[in-house]
Every structure is written in structure tokens, then in C-alpha cells.
mmCIF file of C-alpha atoms in Angstrom:
data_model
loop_
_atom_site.group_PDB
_atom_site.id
_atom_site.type_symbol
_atom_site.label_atom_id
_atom_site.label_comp_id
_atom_site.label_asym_id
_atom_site.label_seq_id
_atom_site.Cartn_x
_atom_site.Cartn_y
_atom_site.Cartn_z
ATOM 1 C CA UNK A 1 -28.713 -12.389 37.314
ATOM 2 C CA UNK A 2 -28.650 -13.612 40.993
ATOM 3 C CA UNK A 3 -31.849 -12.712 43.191
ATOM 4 C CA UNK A 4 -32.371 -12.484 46.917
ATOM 5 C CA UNK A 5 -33.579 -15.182 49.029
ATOM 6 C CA UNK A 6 -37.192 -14.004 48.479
ATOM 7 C CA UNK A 7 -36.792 -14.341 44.427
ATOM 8 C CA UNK A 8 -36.345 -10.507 43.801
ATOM 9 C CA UNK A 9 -33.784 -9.332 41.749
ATOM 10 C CA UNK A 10 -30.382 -8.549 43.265
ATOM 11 C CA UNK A 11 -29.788 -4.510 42.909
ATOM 12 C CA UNK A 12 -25.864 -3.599 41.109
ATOM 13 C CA UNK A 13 -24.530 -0.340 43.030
ATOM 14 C CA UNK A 14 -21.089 0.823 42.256
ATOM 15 C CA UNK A 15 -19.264 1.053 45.306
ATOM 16 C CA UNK A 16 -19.024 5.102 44.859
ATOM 17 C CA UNK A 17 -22.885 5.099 44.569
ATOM 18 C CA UNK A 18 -23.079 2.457 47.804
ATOM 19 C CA UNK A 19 -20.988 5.026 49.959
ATOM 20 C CA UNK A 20 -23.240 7.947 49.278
ATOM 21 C CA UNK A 21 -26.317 6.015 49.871
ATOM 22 C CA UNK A 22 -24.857 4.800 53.369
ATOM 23 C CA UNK A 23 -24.008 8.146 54.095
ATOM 24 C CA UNK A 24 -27.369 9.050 53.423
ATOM 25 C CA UNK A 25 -29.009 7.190 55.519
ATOM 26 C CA UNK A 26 -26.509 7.476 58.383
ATOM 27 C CA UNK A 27 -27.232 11.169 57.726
ATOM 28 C CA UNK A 28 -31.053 10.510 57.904
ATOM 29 C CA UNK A 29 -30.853 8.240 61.416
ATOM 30 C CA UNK A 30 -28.948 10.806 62.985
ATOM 31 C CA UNK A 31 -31.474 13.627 61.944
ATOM 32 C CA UNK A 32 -34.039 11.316 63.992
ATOM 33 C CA UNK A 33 -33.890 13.079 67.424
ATOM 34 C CA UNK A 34 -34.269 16.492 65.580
ATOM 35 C CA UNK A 35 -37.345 15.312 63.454
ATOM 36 C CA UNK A 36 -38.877 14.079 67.227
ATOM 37 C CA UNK A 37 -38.059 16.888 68.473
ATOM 38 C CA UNK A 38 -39.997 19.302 65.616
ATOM 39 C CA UNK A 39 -43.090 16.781 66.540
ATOM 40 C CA UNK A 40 -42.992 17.393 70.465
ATOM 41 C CA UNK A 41 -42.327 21.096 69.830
ATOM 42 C CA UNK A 42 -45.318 21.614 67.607
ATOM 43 C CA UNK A 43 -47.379 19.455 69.583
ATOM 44 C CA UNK A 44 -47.215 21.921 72.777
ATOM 45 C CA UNK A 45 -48.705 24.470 70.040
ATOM 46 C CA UNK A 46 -52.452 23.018 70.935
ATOM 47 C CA UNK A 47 -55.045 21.505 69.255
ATOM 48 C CA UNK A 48 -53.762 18.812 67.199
ATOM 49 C CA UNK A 49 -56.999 18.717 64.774
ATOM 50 C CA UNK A 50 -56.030 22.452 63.621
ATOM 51 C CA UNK A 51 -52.265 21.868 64.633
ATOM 52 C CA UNK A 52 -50.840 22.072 60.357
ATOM 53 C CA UNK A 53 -47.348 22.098 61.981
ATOM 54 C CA UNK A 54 -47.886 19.165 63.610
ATOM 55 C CA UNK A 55 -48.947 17.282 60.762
ATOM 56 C CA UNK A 56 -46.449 18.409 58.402
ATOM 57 C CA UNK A 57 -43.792 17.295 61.150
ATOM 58 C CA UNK A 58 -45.602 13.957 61.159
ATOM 59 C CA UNK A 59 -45.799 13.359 57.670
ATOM 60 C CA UNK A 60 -42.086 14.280 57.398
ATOM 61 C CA UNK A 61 -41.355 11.874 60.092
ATOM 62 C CA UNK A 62 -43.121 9.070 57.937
ATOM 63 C CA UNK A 63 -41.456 10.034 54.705
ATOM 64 C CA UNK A 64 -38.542 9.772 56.641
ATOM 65 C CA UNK A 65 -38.849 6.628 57.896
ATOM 66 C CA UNK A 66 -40.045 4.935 54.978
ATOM 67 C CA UNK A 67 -36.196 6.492 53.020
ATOM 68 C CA UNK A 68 -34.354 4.979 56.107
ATOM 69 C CA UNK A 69 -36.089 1.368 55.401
ATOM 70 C CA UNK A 70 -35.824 1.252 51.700
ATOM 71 C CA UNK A 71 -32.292 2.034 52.035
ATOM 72 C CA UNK A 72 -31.377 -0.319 55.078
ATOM 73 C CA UNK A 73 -32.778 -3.187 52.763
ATOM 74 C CA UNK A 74 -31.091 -2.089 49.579
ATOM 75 C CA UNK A 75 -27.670 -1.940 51.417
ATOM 76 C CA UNK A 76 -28.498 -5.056 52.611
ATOM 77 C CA UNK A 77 -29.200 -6.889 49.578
ATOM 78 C CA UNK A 78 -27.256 -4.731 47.279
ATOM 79 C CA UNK A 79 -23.805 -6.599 45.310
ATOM 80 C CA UNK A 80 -21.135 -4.147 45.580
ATOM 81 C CA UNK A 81 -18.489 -3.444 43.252
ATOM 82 C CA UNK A 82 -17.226 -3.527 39.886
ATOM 83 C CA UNK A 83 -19.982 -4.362 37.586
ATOM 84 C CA UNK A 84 -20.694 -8.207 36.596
ATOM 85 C CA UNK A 85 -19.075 -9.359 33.860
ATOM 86 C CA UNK A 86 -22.104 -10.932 31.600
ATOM 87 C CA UNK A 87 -22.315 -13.274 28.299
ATOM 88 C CA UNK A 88 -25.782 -11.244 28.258
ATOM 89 C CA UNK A 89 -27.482 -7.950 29.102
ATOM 90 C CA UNK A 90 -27.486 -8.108 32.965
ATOM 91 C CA UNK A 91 -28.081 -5.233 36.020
ATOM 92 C CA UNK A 92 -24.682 -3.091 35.816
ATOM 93 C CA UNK A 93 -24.308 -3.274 32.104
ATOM 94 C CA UNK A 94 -24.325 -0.527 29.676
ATOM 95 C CA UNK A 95 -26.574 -0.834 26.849
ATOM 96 C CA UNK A 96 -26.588 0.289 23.507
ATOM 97 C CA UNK A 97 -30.050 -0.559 21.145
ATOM 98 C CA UNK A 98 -31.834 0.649 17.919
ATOM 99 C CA UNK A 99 -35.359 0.941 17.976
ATOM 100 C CA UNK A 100 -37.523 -0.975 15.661
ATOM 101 C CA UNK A 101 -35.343 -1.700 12.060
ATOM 102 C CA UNK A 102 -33.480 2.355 11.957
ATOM 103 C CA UNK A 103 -30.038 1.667 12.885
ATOM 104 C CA UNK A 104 -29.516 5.063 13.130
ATOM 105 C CA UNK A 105 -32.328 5.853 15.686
ATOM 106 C CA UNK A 106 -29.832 4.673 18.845
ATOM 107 C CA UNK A 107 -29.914 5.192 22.684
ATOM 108 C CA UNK A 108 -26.922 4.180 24.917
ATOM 109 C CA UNK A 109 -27.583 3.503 28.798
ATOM 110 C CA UNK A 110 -26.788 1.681 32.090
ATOM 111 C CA UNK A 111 -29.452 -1.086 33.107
ATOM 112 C CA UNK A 112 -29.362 -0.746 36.643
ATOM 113 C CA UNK A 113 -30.898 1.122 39.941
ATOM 114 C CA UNK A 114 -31.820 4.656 39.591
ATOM 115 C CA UNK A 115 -29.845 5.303 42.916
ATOM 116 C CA UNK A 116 -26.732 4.789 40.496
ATOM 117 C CA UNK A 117 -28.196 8.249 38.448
ATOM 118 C CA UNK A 118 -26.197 10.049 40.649
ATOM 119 C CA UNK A 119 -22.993 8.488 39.934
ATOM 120 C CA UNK A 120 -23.032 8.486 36.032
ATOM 121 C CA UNK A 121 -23.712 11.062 33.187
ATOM 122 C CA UNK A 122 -25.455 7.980 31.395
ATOM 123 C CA UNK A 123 -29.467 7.530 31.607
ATOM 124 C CA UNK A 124 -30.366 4.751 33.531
ATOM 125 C CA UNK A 125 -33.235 2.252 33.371
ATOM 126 C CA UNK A 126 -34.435 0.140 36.072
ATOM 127 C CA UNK A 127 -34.237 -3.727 35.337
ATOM 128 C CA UNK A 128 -37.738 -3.486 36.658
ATOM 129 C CA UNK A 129 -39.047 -0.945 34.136
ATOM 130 C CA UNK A 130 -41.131 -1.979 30.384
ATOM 131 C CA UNK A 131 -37.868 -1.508 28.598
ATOM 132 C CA UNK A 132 -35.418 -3.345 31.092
ATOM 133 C CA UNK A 133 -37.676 -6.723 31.580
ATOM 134 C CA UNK A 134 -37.314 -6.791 27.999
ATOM 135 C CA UNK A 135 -33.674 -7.054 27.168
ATOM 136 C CA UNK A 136 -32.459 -8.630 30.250
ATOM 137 C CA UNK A 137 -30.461 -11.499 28.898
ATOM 138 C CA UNK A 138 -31.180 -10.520 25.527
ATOM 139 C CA UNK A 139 -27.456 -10.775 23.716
ATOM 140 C CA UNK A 140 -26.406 -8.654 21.054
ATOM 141 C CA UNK A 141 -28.441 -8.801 17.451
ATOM 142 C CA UNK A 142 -31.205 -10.287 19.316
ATOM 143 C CA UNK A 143 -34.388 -7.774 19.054
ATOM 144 C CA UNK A 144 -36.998 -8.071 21.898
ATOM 145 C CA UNK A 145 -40.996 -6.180 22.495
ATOM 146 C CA UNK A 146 -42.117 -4.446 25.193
ATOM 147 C CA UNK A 147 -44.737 -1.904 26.177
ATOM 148 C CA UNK A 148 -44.231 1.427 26.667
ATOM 149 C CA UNK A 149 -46.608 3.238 29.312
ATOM 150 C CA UNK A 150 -48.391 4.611 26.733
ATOM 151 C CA UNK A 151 -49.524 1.199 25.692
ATOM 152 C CA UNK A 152 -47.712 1.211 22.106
ATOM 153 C CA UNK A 153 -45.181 -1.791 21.470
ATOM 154 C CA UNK A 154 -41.782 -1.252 20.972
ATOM 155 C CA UNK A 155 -39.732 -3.448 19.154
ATOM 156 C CA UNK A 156 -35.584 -2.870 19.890
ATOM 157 C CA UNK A 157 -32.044 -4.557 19.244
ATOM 158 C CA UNK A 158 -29.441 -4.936 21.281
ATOM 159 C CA UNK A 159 -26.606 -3.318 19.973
ATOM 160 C CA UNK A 160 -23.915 -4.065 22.181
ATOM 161 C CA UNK A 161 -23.295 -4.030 25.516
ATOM 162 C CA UNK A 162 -20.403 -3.960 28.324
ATOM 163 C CA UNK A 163 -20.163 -3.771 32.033
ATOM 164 C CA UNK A 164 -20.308 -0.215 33.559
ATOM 165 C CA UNK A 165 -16.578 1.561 34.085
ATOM 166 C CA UNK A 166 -15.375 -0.603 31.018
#
């Protein structure tokens, strides 16, 4: 798994799922003027303190800018393209395991951002979450632990797995 300069983990986007975030976000910097615009509209309204327009546009204006960021740096650090081709469970691989010793009791998914959701009919878990920690570089017939939110270990095997699109 390669990681950014800083140590964090390099994100896997498909390149279908990197053109409709960048569209999204050039779609969010060009709403900009219109979301100033709502501000200095509702600001002529009055008193700020009792202004809920105002606010609203402001707190829009923040959610909005803090979308625009996280995507600028996830384009920028993102690896584009056909998933990796891994000797282990990796970001941009789908997953197959068996929880605890029922071989029957399977669950089939991609290991990779949940801004590739869109993209794919397949669950996806974060390589960040309990479950995806846990089997990154595991390699098939190896079984690994983790804990679930609720605080209950889970014990699971990994299957198989192949890079997403294979």
C-alpha cells in the first residue's frame, strides 16, 4: 500500500469515480459567487443576531467550503486508474470473507474510499474502518480480529480476493 508524504494512506479512485468527483467540485467552486451572493443578500435583511437566513447562508457557505477542501486534497493525493494489482488484500481490491468458522455466512466487497460507492453496485469499506485495518494485507486463508463498533470481536477469513473491474 503506498502512503502520502505525511504517512497517510494513499486513497484508490477509479478513474470514472475521479471524473465525477472533479466535476463536483468544479461544480461546487463555480457555485461560490452565488453562495456570496445569498450571504450579502440576506445580510441587507437587518439584524444579524435574529437574521436565521443569514446564518443558514453562512453555515452553507462553511459546509461548502470544507467539501471543496476535502476534495482538492483527495484529487491531489488520490492514484488513478485501474486498480493495483496485489499479492495481498490492498485499497482497490474486492474482497470476499467468512465470518468466524461458517463458510457459508459470506460477504463480498470493495476495500476502498466510500467516494467509489457511487461507481459500483458492491458495498464498500473504508481501509480506515474496524473491518478494513484488519485484513489489509491479510492473504487468502489467513483469518484476522477486529472490533466492531459495538465493541464485540469479530473473527473473519479472507476468502479470496481480486482487483476491482477484474
Amino acid at each position: 500500500m503506498s502512503t502520502t508524504d505525511k504517512g497517510a494512506p494513499t486513497t484508490w479512485l477509479s478513474q470514472d469515480a475521479y471524473d465525477r468527483l472533479q466535476a463536483e467540485l468544479n461544480e461546487m467552486i463555480a457555485n461560490r459567487p452565488a453562495i456570496a451572493a445569498e450571504i450579502n443578500a440576506r445580510r441587507e435583511e437587518g439584524d444579524l443576531r435574529e437574521n436565521g437566513g443569514y446564518h443558514a447562508a453562512r453555515e452553507e457557505q462553511g459546509k461548502a467550503e470544507g467539501r471543496i477542501r476535502y476534495l482538492q486534497e483527495l484529487l491531489r493525493v488520490a492514484q488513478v486508474g485501474e486498480a493495483p494489482n496485489a499479492d495481498k488484500v490492498a485499497p482497490g481490491t474486492v474482497v470476499t470473507i467468512h465470518f468466524d468458522d461458517d463458510t457459508d455466512d459470506t460477504e463480498t466487497f470493495l476495500l476502498g474510499s466510500r467516494e467509489i460507492a457511487a461507481t459500483t453496485d458492491l458495498t464498500v469499506y473504508s481501509p480506515e474502518s474496524a473491518l478494513g485495518k484488519a485484513i489489509l494485507g491479510a492473504r487468502p486463508g489467513q483469518t484476522v480480529t477486529y472490533t466492531a463498533p459495538s465493541g464485540a470481536d469479530i473473527k473473519v477469513t479472507v476468502v479470496k480476493f481480486a482487483p476491482f473491474g477484474s
